[in-house]
Coordinates of C-alpha atoms and ligand atoms in Angstrom, one line a residue:
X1 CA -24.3 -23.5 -4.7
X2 CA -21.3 -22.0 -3.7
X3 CA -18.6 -22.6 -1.3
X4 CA -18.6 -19.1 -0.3
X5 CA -20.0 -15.5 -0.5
X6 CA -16.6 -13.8 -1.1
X7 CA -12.9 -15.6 -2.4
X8 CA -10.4 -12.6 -1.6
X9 CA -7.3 -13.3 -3.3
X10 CA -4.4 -11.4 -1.2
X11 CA -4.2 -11.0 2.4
X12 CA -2.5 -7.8 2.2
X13 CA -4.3 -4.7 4.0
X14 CA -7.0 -4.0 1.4
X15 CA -8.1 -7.8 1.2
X16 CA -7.6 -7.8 5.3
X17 CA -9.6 -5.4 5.6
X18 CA -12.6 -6.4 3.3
X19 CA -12.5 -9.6 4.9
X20 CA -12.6 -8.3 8.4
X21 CA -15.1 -5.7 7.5
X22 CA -17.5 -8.4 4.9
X23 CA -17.3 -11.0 8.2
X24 CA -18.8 -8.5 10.7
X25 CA -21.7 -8.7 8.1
X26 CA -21.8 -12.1 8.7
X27 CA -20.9 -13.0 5.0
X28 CA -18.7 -16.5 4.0
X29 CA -15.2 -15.3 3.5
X30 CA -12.2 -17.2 2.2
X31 CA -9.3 -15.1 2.5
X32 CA -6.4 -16.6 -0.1
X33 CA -3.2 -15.5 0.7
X34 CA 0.4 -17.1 -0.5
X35 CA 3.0 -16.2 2.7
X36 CA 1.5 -17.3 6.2
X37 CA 2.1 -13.7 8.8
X38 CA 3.6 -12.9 10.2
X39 CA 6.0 -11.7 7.3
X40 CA 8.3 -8.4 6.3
X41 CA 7.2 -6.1 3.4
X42 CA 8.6 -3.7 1.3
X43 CA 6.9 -0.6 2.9
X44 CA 8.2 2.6 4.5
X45 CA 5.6 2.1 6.9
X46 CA 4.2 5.8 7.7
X47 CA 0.4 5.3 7.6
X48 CA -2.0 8.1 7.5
X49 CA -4.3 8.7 10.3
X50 CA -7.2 8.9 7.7
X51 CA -7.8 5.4 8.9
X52 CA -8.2 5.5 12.4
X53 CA -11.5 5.7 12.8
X54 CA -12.4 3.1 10.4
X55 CA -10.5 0.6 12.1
X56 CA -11.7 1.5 15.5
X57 CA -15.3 0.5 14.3
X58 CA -13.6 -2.6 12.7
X59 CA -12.2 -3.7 16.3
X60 CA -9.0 -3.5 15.3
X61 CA -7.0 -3.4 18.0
X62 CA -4.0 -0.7 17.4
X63 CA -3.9 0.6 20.7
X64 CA -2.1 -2.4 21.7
X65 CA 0.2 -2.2 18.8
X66 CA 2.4 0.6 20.6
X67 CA 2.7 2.1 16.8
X68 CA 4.6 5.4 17.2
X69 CA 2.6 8.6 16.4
X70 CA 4.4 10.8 13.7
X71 CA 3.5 14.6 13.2
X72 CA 6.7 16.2 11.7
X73 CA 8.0 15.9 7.4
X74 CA 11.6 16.3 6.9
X75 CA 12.3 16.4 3.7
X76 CA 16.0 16.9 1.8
X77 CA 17.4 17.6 -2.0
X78 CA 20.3 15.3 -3.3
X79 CA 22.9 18.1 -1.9
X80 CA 21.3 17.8 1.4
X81 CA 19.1 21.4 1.5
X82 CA 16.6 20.0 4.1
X83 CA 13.0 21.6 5.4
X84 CA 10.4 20.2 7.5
X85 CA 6.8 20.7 8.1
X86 CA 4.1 19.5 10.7
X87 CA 1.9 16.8 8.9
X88 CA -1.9 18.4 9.3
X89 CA -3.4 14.7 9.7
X90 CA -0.3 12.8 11.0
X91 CA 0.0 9.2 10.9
X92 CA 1.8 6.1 12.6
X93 CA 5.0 4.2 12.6
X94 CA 3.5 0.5 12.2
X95 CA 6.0 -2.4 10.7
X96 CA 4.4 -4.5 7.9
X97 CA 5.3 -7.2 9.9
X98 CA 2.9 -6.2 13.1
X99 CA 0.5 -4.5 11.0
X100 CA -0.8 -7.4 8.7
X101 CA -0.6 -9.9 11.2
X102 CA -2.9 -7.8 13.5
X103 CA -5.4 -7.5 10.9
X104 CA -5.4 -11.0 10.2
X105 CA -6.1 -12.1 14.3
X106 CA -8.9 -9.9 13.9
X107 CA -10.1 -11.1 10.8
X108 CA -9.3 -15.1 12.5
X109 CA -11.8 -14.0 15.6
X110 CA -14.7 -12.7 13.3
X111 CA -14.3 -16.5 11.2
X112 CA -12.6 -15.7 8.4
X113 CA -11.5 -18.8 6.7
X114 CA -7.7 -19.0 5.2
X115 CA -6.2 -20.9 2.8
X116 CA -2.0 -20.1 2.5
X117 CA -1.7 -21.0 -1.0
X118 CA -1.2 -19.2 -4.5
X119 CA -4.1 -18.2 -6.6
X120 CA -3.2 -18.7 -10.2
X121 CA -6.3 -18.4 -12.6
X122 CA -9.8 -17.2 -11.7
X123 CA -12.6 -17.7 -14.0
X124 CA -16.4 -16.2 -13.9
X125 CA -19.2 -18.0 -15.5
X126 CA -22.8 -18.7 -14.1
X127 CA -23.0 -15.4 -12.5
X128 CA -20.2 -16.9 -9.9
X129 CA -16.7 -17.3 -9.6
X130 CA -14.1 -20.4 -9.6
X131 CA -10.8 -19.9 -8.1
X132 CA -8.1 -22.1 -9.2
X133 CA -4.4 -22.2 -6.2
X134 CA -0.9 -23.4 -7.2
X135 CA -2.3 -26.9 -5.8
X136 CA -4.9 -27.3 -8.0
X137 CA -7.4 -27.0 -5.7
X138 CA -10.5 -24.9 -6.5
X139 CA -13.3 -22.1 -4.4
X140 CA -16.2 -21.0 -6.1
X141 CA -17.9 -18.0 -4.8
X142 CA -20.7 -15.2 -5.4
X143 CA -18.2 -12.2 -5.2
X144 CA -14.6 -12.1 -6.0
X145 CA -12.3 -9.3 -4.4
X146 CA -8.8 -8.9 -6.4
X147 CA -6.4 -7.9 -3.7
X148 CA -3.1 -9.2 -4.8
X149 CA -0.8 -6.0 -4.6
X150 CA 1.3 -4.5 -7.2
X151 CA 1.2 -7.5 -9.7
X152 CA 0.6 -11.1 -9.9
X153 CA 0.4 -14.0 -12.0
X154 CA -3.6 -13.6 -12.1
X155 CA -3.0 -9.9 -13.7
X156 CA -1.4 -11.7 -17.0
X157 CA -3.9 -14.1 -16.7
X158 CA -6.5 -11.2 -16.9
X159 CA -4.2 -9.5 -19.6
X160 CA -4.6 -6.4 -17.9
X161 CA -3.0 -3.6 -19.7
X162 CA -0.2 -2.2 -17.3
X163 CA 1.4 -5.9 -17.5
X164 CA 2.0 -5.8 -20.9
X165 CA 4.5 -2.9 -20.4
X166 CA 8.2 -3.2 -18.6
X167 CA 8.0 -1.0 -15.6
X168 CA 11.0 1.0 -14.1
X169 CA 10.8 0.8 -10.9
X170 CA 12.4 -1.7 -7.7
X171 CA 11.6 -0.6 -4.2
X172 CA 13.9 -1.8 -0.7
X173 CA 13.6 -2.1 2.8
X174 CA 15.6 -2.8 6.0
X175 CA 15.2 -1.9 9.2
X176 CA 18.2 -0.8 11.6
X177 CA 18.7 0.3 14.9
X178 CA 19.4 3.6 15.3
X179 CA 18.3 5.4 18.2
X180 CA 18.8 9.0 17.6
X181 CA 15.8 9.2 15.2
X182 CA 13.2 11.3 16.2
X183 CA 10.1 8.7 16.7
X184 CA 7.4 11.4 15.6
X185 CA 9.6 12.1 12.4
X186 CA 8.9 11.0 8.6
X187 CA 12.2 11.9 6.7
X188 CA 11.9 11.4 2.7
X189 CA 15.6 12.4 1.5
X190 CA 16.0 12.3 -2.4
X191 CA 19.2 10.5 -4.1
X192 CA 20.2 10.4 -7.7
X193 CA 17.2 8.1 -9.7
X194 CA 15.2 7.8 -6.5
X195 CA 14.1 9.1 -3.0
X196 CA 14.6 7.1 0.2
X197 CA 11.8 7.0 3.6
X198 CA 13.1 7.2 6.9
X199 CA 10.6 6.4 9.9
X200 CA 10.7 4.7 13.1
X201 CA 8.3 1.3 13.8
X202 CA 6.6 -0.1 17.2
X203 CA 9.6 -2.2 18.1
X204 CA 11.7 1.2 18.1
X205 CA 13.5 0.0 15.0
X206 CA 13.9 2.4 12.1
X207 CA 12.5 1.3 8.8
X208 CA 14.5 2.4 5.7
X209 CA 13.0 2.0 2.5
X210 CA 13.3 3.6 -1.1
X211 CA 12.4 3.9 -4.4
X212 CA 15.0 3.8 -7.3
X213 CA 14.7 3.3 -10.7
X214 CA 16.6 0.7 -12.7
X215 CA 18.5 3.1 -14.7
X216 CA 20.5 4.5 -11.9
X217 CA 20.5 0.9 -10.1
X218 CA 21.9 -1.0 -12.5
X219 CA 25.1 1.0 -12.9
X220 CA 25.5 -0.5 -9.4
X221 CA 23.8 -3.9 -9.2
X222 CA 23.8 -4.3 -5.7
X223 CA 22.5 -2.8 -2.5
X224 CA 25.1 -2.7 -0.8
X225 CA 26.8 -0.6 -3.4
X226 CA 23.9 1.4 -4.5
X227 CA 23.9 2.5 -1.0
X228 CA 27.1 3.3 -1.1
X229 CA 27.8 5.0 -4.5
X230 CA 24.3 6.4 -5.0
X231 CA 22.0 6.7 -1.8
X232 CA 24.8 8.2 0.6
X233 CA 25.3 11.3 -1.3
X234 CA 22.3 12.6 0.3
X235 CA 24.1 14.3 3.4
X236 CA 21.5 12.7 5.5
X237 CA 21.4 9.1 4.5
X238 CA 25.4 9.6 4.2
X239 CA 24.9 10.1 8.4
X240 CA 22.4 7.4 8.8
X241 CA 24.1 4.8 6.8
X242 CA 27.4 5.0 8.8
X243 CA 25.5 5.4 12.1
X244 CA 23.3 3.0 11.8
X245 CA 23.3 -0.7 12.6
X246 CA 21.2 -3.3 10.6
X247 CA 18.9 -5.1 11.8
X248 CA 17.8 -7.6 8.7
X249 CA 20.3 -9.5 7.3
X250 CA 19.6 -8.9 4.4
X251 CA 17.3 -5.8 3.2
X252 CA 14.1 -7.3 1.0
X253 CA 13.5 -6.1 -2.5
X254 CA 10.2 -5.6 -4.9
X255 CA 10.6 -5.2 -8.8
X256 CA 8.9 -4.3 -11.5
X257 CA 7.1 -1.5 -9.8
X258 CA 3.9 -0.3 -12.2
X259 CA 2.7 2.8 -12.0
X260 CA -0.1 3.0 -14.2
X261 CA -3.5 3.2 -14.3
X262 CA -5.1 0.4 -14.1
X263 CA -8.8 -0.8 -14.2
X264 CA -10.8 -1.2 -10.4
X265 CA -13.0 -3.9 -12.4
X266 CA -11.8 -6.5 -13.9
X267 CA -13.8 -9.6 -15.7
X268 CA -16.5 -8.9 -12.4
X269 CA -13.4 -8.8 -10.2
X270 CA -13.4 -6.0 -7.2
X271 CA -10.2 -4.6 -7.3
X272 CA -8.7 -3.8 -4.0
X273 CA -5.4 -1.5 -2.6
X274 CA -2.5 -1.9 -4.9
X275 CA -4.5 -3.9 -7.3
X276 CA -7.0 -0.9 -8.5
X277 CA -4.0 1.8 -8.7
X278 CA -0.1 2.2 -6.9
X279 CA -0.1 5.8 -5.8
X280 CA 3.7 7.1 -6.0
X281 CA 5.1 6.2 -2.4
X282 CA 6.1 9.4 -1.9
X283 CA 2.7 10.4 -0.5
X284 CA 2.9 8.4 2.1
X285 CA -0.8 7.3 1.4
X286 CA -0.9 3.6 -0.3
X287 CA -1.8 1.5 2.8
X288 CA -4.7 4.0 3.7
X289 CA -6.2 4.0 -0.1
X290 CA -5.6 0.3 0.0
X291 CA -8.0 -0.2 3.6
X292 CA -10.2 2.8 2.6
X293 CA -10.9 1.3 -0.8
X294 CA -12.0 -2.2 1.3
X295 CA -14.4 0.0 2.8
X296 CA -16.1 1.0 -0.5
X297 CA -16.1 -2.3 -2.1
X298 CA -17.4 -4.0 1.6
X299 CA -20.3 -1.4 1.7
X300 CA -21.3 -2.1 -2.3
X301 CA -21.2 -5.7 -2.1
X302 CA -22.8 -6.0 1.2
X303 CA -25.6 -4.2 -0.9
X304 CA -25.2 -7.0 -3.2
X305 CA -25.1 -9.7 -1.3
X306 CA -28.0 -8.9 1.0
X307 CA -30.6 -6.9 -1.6
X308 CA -32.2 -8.7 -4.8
X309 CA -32.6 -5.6 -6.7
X310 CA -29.3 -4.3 -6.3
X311 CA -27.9 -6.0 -9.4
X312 CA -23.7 -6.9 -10.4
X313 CA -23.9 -4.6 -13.2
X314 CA -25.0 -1.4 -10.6
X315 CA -22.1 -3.2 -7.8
X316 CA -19.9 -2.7 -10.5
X317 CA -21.1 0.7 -11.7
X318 CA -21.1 2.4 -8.3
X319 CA -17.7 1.0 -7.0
X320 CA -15.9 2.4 -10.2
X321 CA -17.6 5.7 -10.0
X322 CA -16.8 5.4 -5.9
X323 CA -13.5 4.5 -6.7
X324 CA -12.6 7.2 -9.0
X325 CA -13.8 10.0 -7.1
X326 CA -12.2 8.9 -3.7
X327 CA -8.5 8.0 -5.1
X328 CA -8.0 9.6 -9.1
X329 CA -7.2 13.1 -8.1
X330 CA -4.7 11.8 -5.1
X331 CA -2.9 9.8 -8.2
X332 CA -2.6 12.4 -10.6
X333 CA -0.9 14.5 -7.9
X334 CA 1.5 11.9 -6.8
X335 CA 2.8 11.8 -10.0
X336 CA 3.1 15.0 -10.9
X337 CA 5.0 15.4 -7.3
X338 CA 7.3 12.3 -8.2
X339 CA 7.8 13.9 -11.4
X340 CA 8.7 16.8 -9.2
X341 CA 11.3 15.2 -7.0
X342 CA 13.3 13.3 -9.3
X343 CA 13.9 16.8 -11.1
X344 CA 17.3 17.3 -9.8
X345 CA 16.8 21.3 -10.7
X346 CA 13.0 21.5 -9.7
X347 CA 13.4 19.5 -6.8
X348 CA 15.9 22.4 -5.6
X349 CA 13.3 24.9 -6.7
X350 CA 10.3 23.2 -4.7
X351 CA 12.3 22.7 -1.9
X352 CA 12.8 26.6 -2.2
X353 CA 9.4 27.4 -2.5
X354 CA 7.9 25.0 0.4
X355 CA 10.7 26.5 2.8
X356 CA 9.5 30.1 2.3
X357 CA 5.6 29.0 1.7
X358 CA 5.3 26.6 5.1
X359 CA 1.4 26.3 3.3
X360 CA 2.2 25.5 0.1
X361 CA 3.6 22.2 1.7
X362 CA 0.4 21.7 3.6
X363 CA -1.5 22.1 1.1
X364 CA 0.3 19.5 -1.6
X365 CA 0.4 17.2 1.5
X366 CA -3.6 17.3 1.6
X367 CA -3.9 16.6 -2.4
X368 CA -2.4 13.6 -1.8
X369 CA -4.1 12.5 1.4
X370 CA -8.0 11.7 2.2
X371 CA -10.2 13.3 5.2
X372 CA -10.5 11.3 7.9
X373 CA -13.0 8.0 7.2
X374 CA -16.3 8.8 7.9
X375 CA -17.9 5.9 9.2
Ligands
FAD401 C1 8.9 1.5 -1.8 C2 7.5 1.7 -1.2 C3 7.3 2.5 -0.1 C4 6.0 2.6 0.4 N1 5.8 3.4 1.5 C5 4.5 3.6 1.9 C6 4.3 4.4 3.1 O1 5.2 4.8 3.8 N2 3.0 4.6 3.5 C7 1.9 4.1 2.8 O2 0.8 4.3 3.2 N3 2.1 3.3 1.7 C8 3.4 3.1 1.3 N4 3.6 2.3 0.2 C9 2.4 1.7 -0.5 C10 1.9 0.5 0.3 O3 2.9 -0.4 0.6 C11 0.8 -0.2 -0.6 O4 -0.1 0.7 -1.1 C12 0.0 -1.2 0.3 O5 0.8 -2.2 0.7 C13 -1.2 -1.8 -0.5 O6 -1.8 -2.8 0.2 P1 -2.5 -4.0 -0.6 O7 -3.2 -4.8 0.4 O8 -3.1 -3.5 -1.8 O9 -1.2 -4.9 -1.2 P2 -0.2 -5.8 -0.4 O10 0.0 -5.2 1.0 O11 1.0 -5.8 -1.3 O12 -0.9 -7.2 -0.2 C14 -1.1 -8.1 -1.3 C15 -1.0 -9.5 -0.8 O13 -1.4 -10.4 -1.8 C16 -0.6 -11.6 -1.7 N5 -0.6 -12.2 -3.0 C17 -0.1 -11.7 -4.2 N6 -0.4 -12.5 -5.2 C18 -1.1 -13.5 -4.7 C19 -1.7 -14.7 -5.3 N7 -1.6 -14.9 -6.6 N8 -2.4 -15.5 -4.5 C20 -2.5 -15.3 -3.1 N9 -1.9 -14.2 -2.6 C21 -1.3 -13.3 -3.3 C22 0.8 -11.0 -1.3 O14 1.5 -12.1 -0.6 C23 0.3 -9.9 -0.3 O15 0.3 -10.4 1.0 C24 4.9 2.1 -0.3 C25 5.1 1.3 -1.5 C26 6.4 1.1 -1.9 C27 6.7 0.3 -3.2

């Protein structure tokens, strides 16, 4: 026997989500999760409208989150050459913070069990799964979702390949009051070795958060003078730095950033969000992949769980090939786009050609974002 149908390891948004979504099935769900919500992320917090519908149906309630809605794109070169677009889909201005905790009420109400503690090995034998936490206490289940974010101790424990190799990449995130900001603007502004998002949240706070790689962070080693020396060269971040006031005391930081491809199967592990693949943050578009790719794996392992002849080898088949078709294409373009960006002379040639070819912008904006959920 087992102590439940599904262990999720990662109360983020994807393992939120496939809780919430697995519980309305009426499936046994233990969500493990290592910081009790509500609690700050590094995130620039623009989420695609892709997901609305899908959490609608959920019963998530994000009507009463007063999110902001977002329809324009600025975006700015290193000198400060700036365009801006309207976003065809749009999104919402939600804080990590609100967002995450929201999820988890709902996925409390639907009796969703939670345990706040840190999974550190997970092992699958007997066609089931044993889950061991920082406390040595240990889960079995049926089905186990790997929803863990970017990286974790579990990933070297799985020797998955992208851990093997440094990565180059730190992301960080305050927010600030500053009320000129446009609410239904996403700025991205590139900066020497990086690219920073400006956007406002529901409290009316604007979240600033960016992307830099080590090389060019390192000559400063710390914010504060990053900020200073690198970030505010950007005309636009020069303004918003001096303008305005912090609201953290301290901005929060996230290392080792991988890009890589990585598997959405691991060991029988259902990868989830960040864990299956990072998209380049750029695209705005890692928070919807991460709930949409809940969906998928929910659907296929409700099969699973509720049909005999639906076997672990076909779960495992069709949420690979599911996986792949929904989210490859959208990765391969964010990279190519990132490669783009950080090209101080090709970033001032795409910013060229988006500002005379209003479509062209559109269109790379699409590539990188999914149709609406269908549900
Ligand atoms: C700089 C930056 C800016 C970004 N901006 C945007 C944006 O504007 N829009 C957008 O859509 N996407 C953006 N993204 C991407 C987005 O943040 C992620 O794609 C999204 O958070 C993925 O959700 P997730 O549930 O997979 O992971 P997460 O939200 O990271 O959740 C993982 C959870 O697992 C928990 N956990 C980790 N290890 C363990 C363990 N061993 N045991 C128990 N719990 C564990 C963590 O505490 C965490 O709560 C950005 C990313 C970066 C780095």
């Amino acid at each position: 026997m087992y102590d439940y149908d599904v262990i999720i390891i990662g109360g983020g948004l994807a393992g939120l989500t496939a809780a919430i979504h697995l519980s309305q099935e009426k499936h046994e769900v233990l969500v493990l999760e290592k910081n009790p919500y509500p609690h700050h992320k590094v995130c620039g917090e623009y989420v695609s409208n892709e997901i609305i519908p899908y959490l609608n149906k959920l019963g998530v309630p994000l009507k009463n989150s007063r999110a902001v809605q977002i329809d324009k794109l600025q975006l700015s070169t290193v000198s400060g050459k700036a365009t801006h677009a309207k976003l065809p889909l749009g999104g919402i201005g939600i804080s990590r913070y609100r967002f995450d905790a929201l999820l988890y009420e709902k996925a409390l109400e639907n009796g969703v069990q939670f345990a706040f503690e840190s999974a550190t090995a997970i092992a699958y034998a007997d066609d089931s799964f044993l889950v061991t936490t920082a406390n040595n206490t240990t889960f079995s289940s049926r089905i186990a979702i790997g929803a863990y974010g970017k990286r974790s101790t579990i990933d070297k424990q799985l020797n998955r390949d992208f851990i093997q190799r440094k990565s180059a990449w730190l992301g960080v995130k305050a927010h600030y009051q500053w009320d000129a900001f446009p609410e239904n603007q996403v700025a991205l502004h590139n900066f020497k070795g990086g690219y920073a998002g400006l956007s406002k949240t529901e409290t009316g706070a604007v979240n600033f958060c960016y992307l830099a790689s080590y090389k060019s962070f390192q000559e400063e080693k710390s914010v504060a003078g990053f900020n200073a020396k690198v970030v505010a060269k950007n005309p636009f971040l020069n303004d918003f730095l001096a303008k305005a006031t912090p609201i953290f005391n301290q901005p929060i930081t996230i290392a080792q950033l991988s890009f890589a491809a990585k598997q959405s199967v691991e060991n029988h592990i259902i990868m989830c969000g960040d864990t299956a693949g990072l998209i380049h943050p750029l695209c705005g578009n890692g928070m919807a992949m991460a709930i949409h790719s809940a969906k998928i794996a929910s659907e296929y392992i409700h099969n699973y769980l509720t049909e005999e002849r639906y076997s672990r080898t076909q779960l495992e088949s069709d949420y690979t090939t599911a996986w792949s078709t929904s989210f490859k294409s959208r990765l391969w373009m964010g990279r190519q786009l990132q490669a783009l960006l950080l090209s101080e002379n090709l970033s001032k040639l795409a910013l060229k050609m988006v500002t005379t070819s209003p479509g062209l912008l559109r269109k790379l904006i699409r590539n990188t974002h999914g149709k609406p959920i269908a549900c």
